[in-house]
Tab-separated table of C-alpha atoms in Angstrom:
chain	number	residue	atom	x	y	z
E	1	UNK	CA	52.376	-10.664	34.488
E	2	UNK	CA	52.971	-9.445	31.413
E	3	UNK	CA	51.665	-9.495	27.561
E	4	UNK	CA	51.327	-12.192	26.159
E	5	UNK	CA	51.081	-12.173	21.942
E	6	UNK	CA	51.094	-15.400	19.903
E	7	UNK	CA	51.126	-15.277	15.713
E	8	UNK	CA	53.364	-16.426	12.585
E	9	UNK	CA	52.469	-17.941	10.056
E	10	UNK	CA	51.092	-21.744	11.820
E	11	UNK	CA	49.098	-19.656	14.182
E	12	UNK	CA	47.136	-17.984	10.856
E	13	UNK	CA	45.940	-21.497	10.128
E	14	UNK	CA	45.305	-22.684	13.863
E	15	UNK	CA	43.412	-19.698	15.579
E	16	UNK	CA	40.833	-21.827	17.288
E	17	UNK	CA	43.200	-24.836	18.282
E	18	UNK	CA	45.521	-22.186	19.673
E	19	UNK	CA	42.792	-20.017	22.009
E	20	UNK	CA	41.354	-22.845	23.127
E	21	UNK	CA	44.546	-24.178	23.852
E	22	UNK	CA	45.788	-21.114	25.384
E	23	UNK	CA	43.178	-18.437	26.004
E	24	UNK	CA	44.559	-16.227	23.791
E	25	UNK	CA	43.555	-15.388	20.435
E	26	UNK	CA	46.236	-15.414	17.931
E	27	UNK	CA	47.185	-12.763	15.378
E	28	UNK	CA	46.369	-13.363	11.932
E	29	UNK	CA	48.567	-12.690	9.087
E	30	UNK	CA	51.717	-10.555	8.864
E	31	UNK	CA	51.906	-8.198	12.614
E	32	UNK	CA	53.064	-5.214	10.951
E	33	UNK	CA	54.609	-3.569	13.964
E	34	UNK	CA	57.641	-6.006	13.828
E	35	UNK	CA	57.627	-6.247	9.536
E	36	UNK	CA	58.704	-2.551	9.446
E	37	UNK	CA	61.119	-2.576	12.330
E	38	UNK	CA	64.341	-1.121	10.952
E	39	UNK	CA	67.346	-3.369	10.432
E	40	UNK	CA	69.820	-5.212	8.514
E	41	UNK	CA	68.056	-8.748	7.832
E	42	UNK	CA	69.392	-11.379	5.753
E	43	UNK	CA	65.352	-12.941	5.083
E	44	UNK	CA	64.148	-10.476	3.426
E	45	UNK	CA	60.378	-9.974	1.063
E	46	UNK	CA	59.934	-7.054	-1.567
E	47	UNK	CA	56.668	-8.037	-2.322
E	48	UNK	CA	53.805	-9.804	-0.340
E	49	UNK	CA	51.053	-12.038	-1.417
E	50	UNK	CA	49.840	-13.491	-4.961
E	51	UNK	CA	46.662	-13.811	-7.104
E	52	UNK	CA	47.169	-17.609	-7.465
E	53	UNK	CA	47.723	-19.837	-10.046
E	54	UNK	CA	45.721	-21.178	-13.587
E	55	UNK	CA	43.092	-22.554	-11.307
E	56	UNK	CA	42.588	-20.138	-9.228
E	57	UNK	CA	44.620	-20.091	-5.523
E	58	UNK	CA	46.293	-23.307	-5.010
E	59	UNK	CA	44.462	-25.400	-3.085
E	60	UNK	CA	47.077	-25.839	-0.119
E	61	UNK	CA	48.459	-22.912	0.020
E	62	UNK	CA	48.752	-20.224	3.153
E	63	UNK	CA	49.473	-17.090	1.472
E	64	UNK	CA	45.936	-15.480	0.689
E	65	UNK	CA	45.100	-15.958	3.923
E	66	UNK	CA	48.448	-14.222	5.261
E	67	UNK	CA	49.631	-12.229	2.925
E	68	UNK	CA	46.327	-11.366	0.637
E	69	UNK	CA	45.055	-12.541	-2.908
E	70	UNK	CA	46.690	-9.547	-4.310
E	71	UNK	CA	50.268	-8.832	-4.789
E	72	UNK	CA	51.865	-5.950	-3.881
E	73	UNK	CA	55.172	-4.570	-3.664
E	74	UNK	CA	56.362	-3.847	-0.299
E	75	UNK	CA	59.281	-1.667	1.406
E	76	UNK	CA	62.713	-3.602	1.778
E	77	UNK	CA	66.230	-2.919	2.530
E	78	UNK	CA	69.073	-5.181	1.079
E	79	UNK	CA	71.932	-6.281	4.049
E	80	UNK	CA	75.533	-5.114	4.166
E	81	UNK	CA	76.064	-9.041	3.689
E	82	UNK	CA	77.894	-11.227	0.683
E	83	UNK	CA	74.872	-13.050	0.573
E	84	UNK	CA	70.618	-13.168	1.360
E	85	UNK	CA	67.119	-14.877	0.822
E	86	UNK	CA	64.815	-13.544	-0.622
E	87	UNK	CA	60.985	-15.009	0.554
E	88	UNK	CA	58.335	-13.570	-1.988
E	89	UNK	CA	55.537	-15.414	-1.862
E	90	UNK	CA	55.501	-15.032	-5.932
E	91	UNK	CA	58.043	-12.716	-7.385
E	92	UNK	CA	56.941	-13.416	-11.005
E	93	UNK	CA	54.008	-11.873	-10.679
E	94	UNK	CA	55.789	-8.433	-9.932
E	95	UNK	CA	56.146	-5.872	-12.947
E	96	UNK	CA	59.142	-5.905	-14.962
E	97	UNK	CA	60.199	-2.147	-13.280
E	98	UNK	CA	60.354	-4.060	-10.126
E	99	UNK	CA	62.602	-7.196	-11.332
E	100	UNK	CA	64.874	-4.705	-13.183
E	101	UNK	CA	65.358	-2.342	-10.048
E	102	UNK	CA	65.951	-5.550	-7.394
E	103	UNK	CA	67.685	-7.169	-9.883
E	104	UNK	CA	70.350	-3.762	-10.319
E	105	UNK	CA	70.713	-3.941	-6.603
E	106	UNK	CA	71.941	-7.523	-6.390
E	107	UNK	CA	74.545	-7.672	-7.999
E	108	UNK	CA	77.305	-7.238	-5.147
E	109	UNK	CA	76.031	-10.459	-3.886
E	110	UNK	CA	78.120	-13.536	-3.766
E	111	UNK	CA	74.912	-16.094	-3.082
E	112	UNK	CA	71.242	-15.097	-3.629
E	113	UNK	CA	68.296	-17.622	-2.385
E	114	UNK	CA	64.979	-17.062	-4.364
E	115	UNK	CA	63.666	-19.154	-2.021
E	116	UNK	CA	60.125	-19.370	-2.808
E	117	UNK	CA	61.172	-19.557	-6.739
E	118	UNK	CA	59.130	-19.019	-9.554
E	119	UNK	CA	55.659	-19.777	-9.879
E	120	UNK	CA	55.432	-21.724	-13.433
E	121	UNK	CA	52.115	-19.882	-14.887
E	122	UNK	CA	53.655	-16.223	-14.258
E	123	UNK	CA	57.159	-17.045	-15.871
E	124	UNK	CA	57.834	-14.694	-18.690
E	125	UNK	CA	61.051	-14.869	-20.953
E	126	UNK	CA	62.146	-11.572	-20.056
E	127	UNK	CA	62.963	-12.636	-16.393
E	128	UNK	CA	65.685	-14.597	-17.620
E	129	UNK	CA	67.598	-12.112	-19.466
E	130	UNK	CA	67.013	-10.164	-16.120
E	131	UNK	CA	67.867	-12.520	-13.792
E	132	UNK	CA	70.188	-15.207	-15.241
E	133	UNK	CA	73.402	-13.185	-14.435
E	134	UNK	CA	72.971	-13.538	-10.700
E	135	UNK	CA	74.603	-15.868	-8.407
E	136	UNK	CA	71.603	-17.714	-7.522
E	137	UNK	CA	71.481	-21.060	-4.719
E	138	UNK	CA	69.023	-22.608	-7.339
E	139	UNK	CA	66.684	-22.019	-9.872
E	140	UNK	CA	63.363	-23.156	-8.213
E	141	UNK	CA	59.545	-23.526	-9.094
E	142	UNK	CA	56.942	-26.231	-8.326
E	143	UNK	CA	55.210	-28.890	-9.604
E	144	UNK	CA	52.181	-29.507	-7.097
E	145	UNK	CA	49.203	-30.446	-9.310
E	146	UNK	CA	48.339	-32.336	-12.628
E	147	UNK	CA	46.480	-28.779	-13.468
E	148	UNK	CA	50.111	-27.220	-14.336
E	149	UNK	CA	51.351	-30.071	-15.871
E	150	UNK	CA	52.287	-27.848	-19.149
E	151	UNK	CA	53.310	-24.968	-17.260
E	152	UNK	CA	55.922	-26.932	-15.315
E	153	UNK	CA	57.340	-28.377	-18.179
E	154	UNK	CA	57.524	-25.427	-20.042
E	155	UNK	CA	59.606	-23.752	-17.400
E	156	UNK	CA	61.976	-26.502	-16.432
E	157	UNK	CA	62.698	-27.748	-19.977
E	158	UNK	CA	63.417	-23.927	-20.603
E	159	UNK	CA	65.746	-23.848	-17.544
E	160	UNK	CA	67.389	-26.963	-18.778
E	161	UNK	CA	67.723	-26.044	-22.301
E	162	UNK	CA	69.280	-22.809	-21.039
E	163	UNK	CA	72.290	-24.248	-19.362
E	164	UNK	CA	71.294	-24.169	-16.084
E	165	UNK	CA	72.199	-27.815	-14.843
E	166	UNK	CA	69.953	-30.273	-13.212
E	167	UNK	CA	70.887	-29.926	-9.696
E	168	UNK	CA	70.164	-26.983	-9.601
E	169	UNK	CA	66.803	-26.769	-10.912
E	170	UNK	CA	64.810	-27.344	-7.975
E	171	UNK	CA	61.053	-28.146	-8.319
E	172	UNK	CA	58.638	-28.349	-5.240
E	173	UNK	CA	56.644	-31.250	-5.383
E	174	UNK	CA	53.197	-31.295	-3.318
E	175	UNK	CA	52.495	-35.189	-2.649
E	176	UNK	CA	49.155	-36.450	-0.818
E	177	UNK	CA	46.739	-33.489	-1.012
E	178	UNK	CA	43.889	-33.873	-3.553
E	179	UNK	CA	45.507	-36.350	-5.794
E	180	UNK	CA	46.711	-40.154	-5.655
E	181	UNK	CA	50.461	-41.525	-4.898
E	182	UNK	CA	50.650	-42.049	-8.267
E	183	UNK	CA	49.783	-39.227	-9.368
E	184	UNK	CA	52.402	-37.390	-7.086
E	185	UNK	CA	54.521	-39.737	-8.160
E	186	UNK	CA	54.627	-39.438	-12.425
E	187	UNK	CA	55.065	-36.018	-11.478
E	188	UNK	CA	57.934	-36.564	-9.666
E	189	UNK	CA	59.232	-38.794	-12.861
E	190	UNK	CA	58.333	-36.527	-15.430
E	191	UNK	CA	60.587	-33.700	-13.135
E	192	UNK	CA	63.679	-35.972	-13.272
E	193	UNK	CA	62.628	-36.520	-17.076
E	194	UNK	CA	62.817	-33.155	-18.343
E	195	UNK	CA	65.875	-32.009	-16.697
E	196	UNK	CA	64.703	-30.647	-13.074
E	197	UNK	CA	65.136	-32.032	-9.601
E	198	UNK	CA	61.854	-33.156	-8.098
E	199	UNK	CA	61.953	-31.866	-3.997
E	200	UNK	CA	58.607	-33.732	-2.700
E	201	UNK	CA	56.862	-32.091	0.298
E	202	UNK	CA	53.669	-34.465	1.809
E	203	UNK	CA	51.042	-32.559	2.447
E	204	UNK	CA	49.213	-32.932	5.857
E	205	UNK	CA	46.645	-31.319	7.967
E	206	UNK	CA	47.108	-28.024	9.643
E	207	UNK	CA	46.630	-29.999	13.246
E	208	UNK	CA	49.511	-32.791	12.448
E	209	UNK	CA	51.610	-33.542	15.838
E	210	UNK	CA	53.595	-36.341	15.216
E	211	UNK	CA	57.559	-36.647	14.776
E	212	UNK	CA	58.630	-35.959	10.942
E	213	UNK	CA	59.631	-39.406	11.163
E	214	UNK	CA	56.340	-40.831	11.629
E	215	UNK	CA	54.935	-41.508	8.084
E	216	UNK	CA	52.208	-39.884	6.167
């Protein structure tokens, strides 16, 4: 028989559910013998983890526990592609020497997904001179607690105010964690009212196994 290795991302936040399950311990955080493997990838991260938010980390978040509490910038290699994704877990937070040099190298792209978007608090004015040229999917950031409440305006009203139109500012918002429904939903409301497009995720417990359909 041979090997067997189980990890991503779920496993980080299941470990015990998983070896009891399975009798094998799973790997925790990023396995760094497949993030370095050579090759032309069209998902790609130029910096890993993030120092978290005006609060502190965010309370539902994954990424200090996979990627680390501390940012760092990390080796990458852009595909021979008209398009790709970029998944930093918080790209604002990198120093303006990084944004300028990724920034030089995208712009052969035809379509560029910031996927994970901005993170409101770490927004700086100077990353939309830099980045505002690109062909981006969306313009995206989040809106997940009452605690950024000012942040989250700030940036999306900005956005807005800027040109960019409302369908594509996309803003993440985190519904049924630590606050009320109505609660998730003014900030849904108060997305739509200053010029963004609220995306809701529900929040739910690491062990959830029941159909997306089911309700929450």
């Amino acid at each position: 028989l041979g090997e067997v290795w189980i990890g991503g991302p779920a496993c980080t936040y299941n470990v015990g559910l998983i070896q009891r399950a399975t009798g094998v311990k799973p790997h925790i955080g990023p396995d760094w013998r497949f993030e370095e493997m050579p090759g032309e990838y069209r998902l790609l991260r130029t910096t890993r983890g993030c120092s978290g938010g005006v609060v502190g980390p965010c309370y539902a978040c994954p990424v200090p526990r996979m990627d680390g509490n501390k940012l760092r910038i990390v080796a990458y290699s852009l595909p021979v592609s008209d398009s790709c994704a970029i998944l930093d877990d918080n790209i604002a937070q990198a120093p303006k020497e990084h944004h300028e040099r990724l920034v030089s190298q995208l712009t052969r792209y035809r379509s560029i997904d910031l996927n994970s978007g901005w993170e409101p608090w770490w927004w700086r004015e100077w990353m939309w001179d830099c980045w505002r040229g690109l062909p981006l999917v969306a313009w995206r950031t989040a809106f997940d607690g009452m605690y950024e409440e000012q942040y989250a305006r700030d940036l999306i009203t900005f956005w807005y105010d800027s040109g960019v139109p409302q369908r594509k500012i996309w803003v993440y918002v985190l519904c049924g964690g630590d606050e009320s429904f109505d609660q998730g939903f003014y900030r849904c409301q108060k997305v739509l009212e200053w010029g963004g497009e609220p995306r809701v995720q529900m929040y739910k417990p690491n062990t959830w196994l029941y159909p997306r359909s089911k309700p929450y």
